[in-house]
XYZ file of C-alpha atoms in Angstrom:
491
model
C 0.000 0.000 0.000
C 1.377 3.388 -0.988
C 1.640 6.176 1.579
C 1.163 9.857 1.021
C 4.296 12.009 0.775
C 5.413 13.522 4.069
C 4.840 17.059 2.781
C 1.221 16.285 1.902
C 0.605 14.667 5.289
C 1.922 17.683 7.131
C -0.124 19.968 4.889
C -3.356 18.099 5.620
C -2.609 18.082 9.346
C -1.857 21.784 9.499
C -4.855 22.638 7.349
C -7.053 20.662 9.745
C -5.714 22.622 12.688
C -6.096 26.018 10.995
C -8.719 28.587 11.802
C -8.213 28.817 15.589
C -8.812 32.503 16.310
C -6.890 34.253 19.077
C -9.342 37.172 19.203
C -11.203 37.689 22.513
C -14.740 36.335 22.586
C -16.876 39.232 21.391
C -20.061 40.438 23.020
C -21.710 43.838 22.915
C -20.555 45.726 26.019
C -23.034 47.103 28.518
C -24.238 50.620 27.851
C -26.755 52.992 29.421
C -30.189 51.456 29.906
C -33.591 52.976 30.523
C -36.925 51.304 31.184
C -38.841 54.161 29.568
C -38.223 57.625 28.238
C -38.593 60.416 30.762
C -40.679 62.423 28.308
C -42.937 59.556 27.202
C -46.157 61.161 26.068
C -48.396 58.408 27.415
C -47.948 55.140 29.367
C -48.996 53.152 26.286
C -45.963 54.496 24.416
C -43.472 53.191 26.949
C -43.833 49.512 26.114
C -41.806 46.887 27.947
C -38.034 46.778 28.227
C -36.297 44.045 26.302
C -32.681 43.310 25.470
C -31.652 45.257 22.381
C -30.794 43.238 19.290
C -29.071 45.077 16.406
C -31.599 45.711 13.651
C -29.994 48.459 11.603
C -31.250 46.815 8.415
C -34.864 46.596 9.621
C -37.522 48.123 7.398
C -38.127 51.736 8.282
C -40.477 52.713 5.507
C -41.148 56.056 3.918
C -41.704 57.779 7.243
C -42.078 61.256 5.732
C -45.472 60.248 4.303
C -46.894 60.660 7.803
C -46.985 64.406 7.050
C -49.409 63.762 4.174
C -47.655 66.252 1.878
C -47.383 65.104 -1.742
C -44.722 67.676 -2.580
C -42.533 66.531 0.315
C -42.968 62.929 -0.866
C -41.755 63.905 -4.327
C -38.747 65.808 -2.974
C -37.706 62.857 -0.798
C -37.761 60.580 -3.824
C -35.630 62.994 -5.836
C -33.080 63.281 -3.036
C -32.691 59.519 -2.646
C -32.131 59.201 -6.389
C -29.649 62.044 -6.950
C -28.005 63.261 -3.727
C -24.229 63.124 -4.109
C -23.406 62.571 -0.437
C -25.620 59.494 -0.509
C -23.926 58.329 -3.712
C -20.537 58.739 -2.023
C -21.733 56.711 0.983
C -22.942 53.954 -1.363
C -19.520 53.948 -3.039
C -17.879 53.565 0.374
C -20.010 50.477 0.955
C -18.827 49.013 -2.347
C -15.259 49.855 -1.369
C -15.638 48.043 1.966
C -17.146 45.016 0.240
C -14.259 44.926 -2.206
C -11.711 45.097 0.631
C -13.551 42.279 2.397
C -13.276 40.212 -0.777
C -9.555 40.865 -1.001
C -9.073 39.929 2.647
C -11.172 36.798 2.292
C -9.060 35.630 -0.648
C -6.283 34.778 1.833
C -8.346 31.777 2.968
C -7.676 30.048 -0.338
C -4.481 28.981 -2.121
C -3.049 31.349 -4.701
C -2.303 29.801 -8.089
C -0.167 31.208 -10.875
C 1.501 29.967 -14.048
C 4.523 31.079 -16.009
C 6.263 30.362 -19.285
C 9.532 31.576 -20.753
C 13.301 31.127 -21.053
C 16.085 32.119 -18.673
C 19.826 32.353 -19.233
C 21.885 30.954 -16.377
C 25.500 30.166 -15.465
C 25.997 27.644 -12.676
C 29.066 27.710 -10.404
C 31.262 24.516 -10.730
C 31.061 23.775 -7.003
C 27.236 23.756 -7.087
C 27.398 20.909 -9.597
C 30.053 18.919 -7.720
C 32.876 19.730 -10.168
C 36.310 19.500 -8.432
C 38.295 22.713 -8.096
C 40.221 23.406 -11.280
C 37.867 21.277 -13.323
C 36.128 22.447 -16.466
C 33.622 25.270 -15.947
C 30.105 24.415 -17.152
C 28.865 26.378 -20.131
C 26.131 28.965 -19.781
C 22.817 27.648 -20.969
C 19.306 28.706 -21.751
C 16.563 26.934 -19.824
C 12.939 26.947 -20.926
C 10.296 26.587 -18.236
C 6.514 26.093 -18.209
C 5.420 25.890 -14.588
C 2.461 26.292 -12.261
C 2.941 27.710 -8.760
C 0.788 27.288 -5.651
C 1.059 29.022 -2.295
C -1.121 28.664 0.801
C -0.827 30.121 4.287
C -1.968 27.649 6.906
C -4.103 29.714 9.264
C -2.972 27.752 12.302
C -3.319 30.665 14.731
C -6.265 32.449 13.136
C -4.520 35.472 11.635
C -6.417 35.136 8.369
C -9.709 34.250 10.060
C -9.473 37.278 12.359
C -8.616 39.533 9.423
C -11.664 38.243 7.530
C -13.916 38.805 10.565
C -12.586 42.361 10.917
C -13.130 43.103 7.221
C -16.683 41.733 7.402
C -17.449 43.916 10.423
C -15.969 46.901 8.533
C -18.375 46.186 5.679
C -21.319 46.026 8.058
C -20.184 49.310 9.597
C -20.080 50.926 6.155
C -23.579 49.653 5.427
C -24.836 51.075 8.721
C -23.127 54.392 7.988
C -24.823 54.416 4.583
C -28.176 54.085 6.296
C -27.165 56.842 8.699
C -26.351 59.156 5.777
C -29.605 58.131 4.124
C -31.622 58.907 7.254
C -29.809 62.238 7.697
C -30.591 63.128 4.080
C -34.275 62.283 4.467
C -34.478 64.353 7.641
C -32.546 67.262 6.102
C -34.899 67.359 3.112
C -37.939 67.405 5.398
C -36.435 70.063 7.668
C -35.386 72.297 4.780
C -38.813 71.877 3.226
C -40.572 72.907 6.428
C -38.133 75.797 6.908
C -39.032 76.956 3.404
C -42.724 76.760 4.209
C -42.088 78.637 7.456
C -40.459 81.513 5.572
C -43.470 81.527 3.228
C -45.709 81.938 6.269
C -43.467 84.720 7.624
C -43.609 86.463 4.264
C -47.393 86.252 4.337
C -47.371 87.930 7.762
C -45.030 90.673 6.561
C -46.978 91.233 3.353
C -50.130 91.662 5.399
C -48.265 94.056 7.701
C -47.107 96.087 4.700
C -50.699 96.307 3.455
C -51.858 97.564 6.832
C -48.976 100.046 7.031
C -49.914 101.355 3.582
C -53.502 101.797 4.667
C -52.352 103.545 7.840
C -50.011 105.840 5.871
C -52.822 106.791 3.487
C -55.096 107.588 6.411
C -52.428 109.670 8.173
C -51.642 111.546 4.942
C -55.285 112.523 4.571
C -55.349 113.771 8.139
C -52.076 115.627 7.647
C -53.417 117.334 4.528
C -56.453 118.332 6.523
C -54.212 119.731 9.214
C -55.491 117.332 11.848
C -52.094 115.768 12.664
C -48.494 116.938 12.658
C -45.716 115.957 10.273
C -44.276 113.820 13.084
C -47.111 111.291 12.812
C -46.741 111.267 9.027
C -43.010 110.543 9.355
C -43.739 107.789 11.880
C -46.205 106.135 9.506
C -43.695 106.238 6.655
C -40.978 104.764 8.888
C -43.234 101.897 9.962
C -44.024 101.100 6.329
C -40.352 101.144 5.348
C -39.429 98.964 8.338
C -42.016 96.291 7.504
C -40.975 96.335 3.828
C -37.305 95.930 4.739
C -38.077 93.059 7.123
C -40.040 91.328 4.365
C -37.016 91.625 2.062
C -34.829 90.008 4.737
C -37.153 87.018 4.853
C -37.128 86.859 1.046
C -33.332 86.510 1.173
C -33.679 83.735 3.728
C -36.217 81.975 1.539
C -33.912 82.119 -1.477
C -31.073 80.592 0.557
C -33.382 77.819 1.859
C -34.539 77.033 -1.655
C -30.945 76.833 -2.878
C -29.989 74.510 -0.002
C -32.933 72.249 -0.793
C -31.866 72.118 -4.454
C -28.383 70.899 -3.477
C -29.895 68.167 -1.289
C -31.818 67.010 -4.348
C -28.628 66.894 -6.411
C -29.665 69.862 -8.557
C -28.173 73.240 -9.373
C -30.135 76.041 -7.643
C -30.891 77.588 -11.036
C -32.788 74.428 -12.034
C -35.034 74.293 -8.984
C -37.818 76.380 -7.522
C -40.707 75.854 -5.134
C -43.915 77.843 -5.356
C -44.690 79.770 -2.149
C -47.107 78.078 0.231
C -47.359 78.990 3.918
C -46.702 76.258 6.457
C -49.740 74.497 7.866
C -49.674 73.404 11.533
C -48.034 69.998 11.988
C -49.441 68.162 14.987
C -48.518 64.485 14.716
C -48.181 62.090 17.632
C -45.055 59.924 17.256
C -44.915 56.998 19.726
C -41.279 56.678 20.854
C -41.662 53.044 21.893
C -39.110 51.256 24.070
C -35.590 52.595 24.667
C -34.239 49.159 23.734
C -35.887 49.507 20.314
C -34.012 52.768 19.882
C -30.698 50.939 20.253
C -31.829 48.431 17.642
C -32.956 50.938 15.024
C -30.397 53.732 15.130
C -27.909 53.159 12.272
C -25.208 55.253 13.950
C -25.362 52.985 17.011
C -25.170 49.935 14.767
C -22.115 51.426 13.047
C -20.441 52.056 16.405
C -21.143 48.473 17.471
C -19.708 47.040 14.245
C -16.588 49.180 14.702
C -16.086 47.491 18.084
C -16.466 44.063 16.531
C -13.849 44.877 13.881
C -11.312 46.099 16.447
C -11.972 43.055 18.623
C -11.060 40.809 15.665
C -7.902 42.839 15.024
C -6.735 41.981 18.540
C -6.654 38.402 17.293
C -4.550 39.468 14.304
C -2.077 41.193 16.629
C -1.886 38.154 18.927
C -1.299 35.791 16.010
C 1.886 37.703 15.184
C 3.515 36.107 18.250
C 3.208 32.651 16.711
C 4.802 31.029 13.659
C 3.441 31.767 10.217
C 3.332 28.681 8.047
C 3.257 29.018 4.253
C 3.100 25.953 2.012
C 4.401 26.399 -1.544
C 4.874 24.206 -4.544
C 6.005 24.544 -8.138
C 5.536 21.952 -10.877
C 5.801 21.802 -14.633
C 8.392 21.314 -17.315
C 11.865 22.663 -17.978
C 14.376 21.948 -20.728
C 17.391 23.468 -22.393
C 15.666 23.080 -25.762
C 12.217 24.429 -26.505
C 11.442 21.393 -28.666
C 11.918 19.100 -25.660
C 10.058 21.321 -23.160
C 6.784 19.420 -22.992
C 8.226 15.910 -23.010
C 7.360 13.723 -20.007
C 11.023 13.392 -19.216
C 11.292 17.187 -18.832
C 8.904 17.362 -15.900
C 10.087 18.961 -12.672
C 8.703 20.016 -9.299
C 9.700 21.800 -6.115
C 7.830 21.421 -2.812
C 8.582 23.820 -0.036
C 9.358 27.540 0.050
C 11.466 28.921 -2.728
C 13.130 31.287 -0.274
C 13.596 30.713 3.466
C 11.647 28.142 5.469
C 8.015 27.018 5.598
C 7.532 28.069 9.230
C 8.785 31.436 10.433
C 8.810 32.343 14.119
C 9.686 35.939 14.996
C 12.089 36.034 17.940
C 13.050 39.691 18.384
C 11.505 42.720 16.704
C 12.272 45.532 19.140
C 8.721 45.586 20.570
C 6.801 45.869 17.288
C 4.371 43.036 18.097
C 3.881 44.252 21.646
C 3.122 47.737 20.390
C 0.704 46.468 17.740
C -1.185 44.402 20.307
C -1.381 47.321 22.741
C -2.586 49.532 19.910
C -5.300 47.025 18.914
C -6.556 46.778 22.500
C -6.545 50.556 22.911
C -8.493 51.043 19.666
C -11.068 48.526 20.883
C -11.449 50.348 24.209
C -11.783 53.626 22.304
C -14.607 52.201 20.198
C -16.312 50.839 23.327
C -16.313 54.347 24.798
C -17.617 55.793 21.501
C -20.408 53.217 21.420
C -21.507 53.996 24.974
C -21.375 57.722 24.271
C -23.459 57.272 21.109
C -26.095 55.434 23.132
C -26.248 58.311 25.616
C -26.506 60.855 22.788
C -29.333 58.837 21.236
C -31.309 58.868 24.476
C -30.686 62.591 24.847
C -31.870 63.385 21.318
C -35.111 61.484 21.814
C -35.755 63.089 25.195
C -34.965 66.568 23.817
C -37.462 66.287 20.986
C -40.129 64.655 23.128
C -39.780 67.570 25.551
C -39.895 70.067 22.695
C -43.103 68.615 21.290
C -44.751 68.373 24.709
C -44.021 71.998 25.537
C -44.698 73.265 22.024
C -48.186 71.788 22.116
C -49.063 74.116 24.986
C -46.899 77.003 23.795
C -48.590 77.215 20.403
C -51.968 77.361 22.105
C -50.797 80.143 24.428
C -49.255 81.964 21.482
C -52.567 81.766 19.644
C -54.206 83.487 22.604
C -51.558 86.233 22.407
C -52.198 86.746 18.699
C -55.933 87.057 19.285
C -55.533 89.450 22.225
C -52.935 91.657 20.535
C -55.028 91.816 17.347
C -58.025 92.958 19.367
C -55.868 95.572 21.130
C -54.592 96.870 17.776
C -58.125 97.196 16.440
C -59.206 99.147 19.525
C -56.146 101.376 19.362
C -56.762 102.144 15.691
C -60.402 102.995 16.398
C -59.432 105.282 19.264
C -56.823 106.996 17.094
C -59.370 107.614 14.362
C -61.589 109.143 17.024
C -58.690 111.299 18.193
C -58.621 109.899 21.722
C -55.067 108.400 21.526
C -51.810 109.364 19.850
C -50.543 107.574 16.736
C -47.665 106.187 18.799
C -50.179 103.926 20.575
C -51.243 102.513 17.208
C -47.619 101.867 16.246
C -46.890 100.029 19.485
C -49.962 97.776 19.266
C -49.295 96.942 15.599
C -45.718 96.039 16.414
C -46.952 93.688 19.131
C -49.362 92.056 16.678
C -46.642 91.603 14.065
C -44.243 90.052 16.555
C -46.950 87.792 17.994
C -47.905 86.501 14.547
C -44.265 85.912 13.599
C -43.681 84.033 16.851
C -46.733 81.868 16.160
C -45.424 81.049 12.675
C -41.950 80.214 13.995
C -43.415 77.976 16.691
C -45.276 76.057 13.992
C -41.984 75.696 12.123
C -40.210 74.508 15.262
C -43.010 72.022 15.887
C -42.613 70.587 12.375
C -38.823 70.314 12.543
C -38.962 68.843 16.063
C -41.285 66.141 14.762
C -38.774 65.362 12.012
C -35.940 65.386 14.548
C -37.815 62.958 16.784
C -38.309 60.525 13.899
C -34.643 60.870 13.021
C -33.620 60.309 16.651
C -35.754 57.160 16.723
C -33.817 55.774 13.772
C -36.333 56.661 11.075
C -39.874 55.425 11.364
C -41.449 53.293 14.034
C -43.450 50.546 12.330
C -43.229 47.760 9.760
C -43.160 49.220 6.280
C -41.326 48.679 3.004
C -37.649 49.453 3.336
C -36.076 52.426 1.595
C -33.119 52.439 -0.771
C -29.966 50.524 0.101
C -26.533 50.388 -1.498
C -26.565 48.240 -4.629
C -24.806 44.928 -4.624
C -22.709 44.334 -7.680
């Protein structure tokens, strides 16, 4: 019975032992926990605490449709299709996947083939020729050979590298979703800011109309000699002030429109939005369980995957303390004459490394391996701290926006009362002025109060809309089962 060559036996044995990773056993470290949000709007929203399970790829749906605005829906679709920051994030995902493929290739043997001649001159001693004997002639050798090389992953260096590259890819995918969510939120916020400026412009345009009417009335009284030139100058100043303020808001609207165009991947000259004042946005968003927040936030998922990658790289650094074993082989044909190259008698082979030894054990490197291992551990601890901080920031962002919406609900109602009261006071002041019982300065003061009250009411509506968007963003985008949005393409 024939036995396998020793080299093959050792190769099979080492291959069977390969894949033992030296990386620490990975588990998601403990982070801040909360049974319910402090600002939970109702007990039904709190839910029940459960251990968070990463779900960064869970379906989030087209959450912006909750605002029931067809134009916003259209803008969101345009942004997802053409935004350049999102395209760059998708390219980074493809880059990470490609790097993972390159890293994973180390698990398999590398094969190559070569063909061609070489001119060589052998030393007499290498051929056993006695000193002073005839010197061999230089000769041309033709070779047609196949080469194979394989690193036996006995101590898990390759396996740990592959695990790290895979975690890097998952981190890139999570970061893509984070960029995607940020884009969706930015489009919604810019859209509502644009509508808010439209509402402010409507308030200013109405103020300008009233100032014009007041100026006309004062001019008639001045011509009749009933009032002094001081009141006429005051009326003109109020008109100019309101007109100038309206122009300021027009500049702000133009800038908001330009910013929205860039988010959509368009030049500002190619994009415009017809004016339409902002309608009140009062939508109840259930925050759910804090543990669900940790599952849905893509930035938290990215931070967790970064930890996993650095944990695997600790294994790579530890493997450097142990021998690296590379099996090589070359086989084919070689001959001094091309016509004899592919004859059976011209076959040749070489098993074992062409240079050096199959197993290499580093003995002294001046502390390089020690430094690399310390660096890998420190990077892991850094990512653990970043992960825990990101969890705290996530809780804060949800609480902030829940508090904003809770207070804004009452504040907008109170502000509505102020608008109504100040409007009534302005009407009474104007009537009394027309009767001659109060000075024109009283009219100016009450109209200023009305203008400011109406502007504050509009801005509160804008803050309410953007806070709702911010809450959805802080919750990871959406809160129910719905069709998933765009994801980086797989080539």
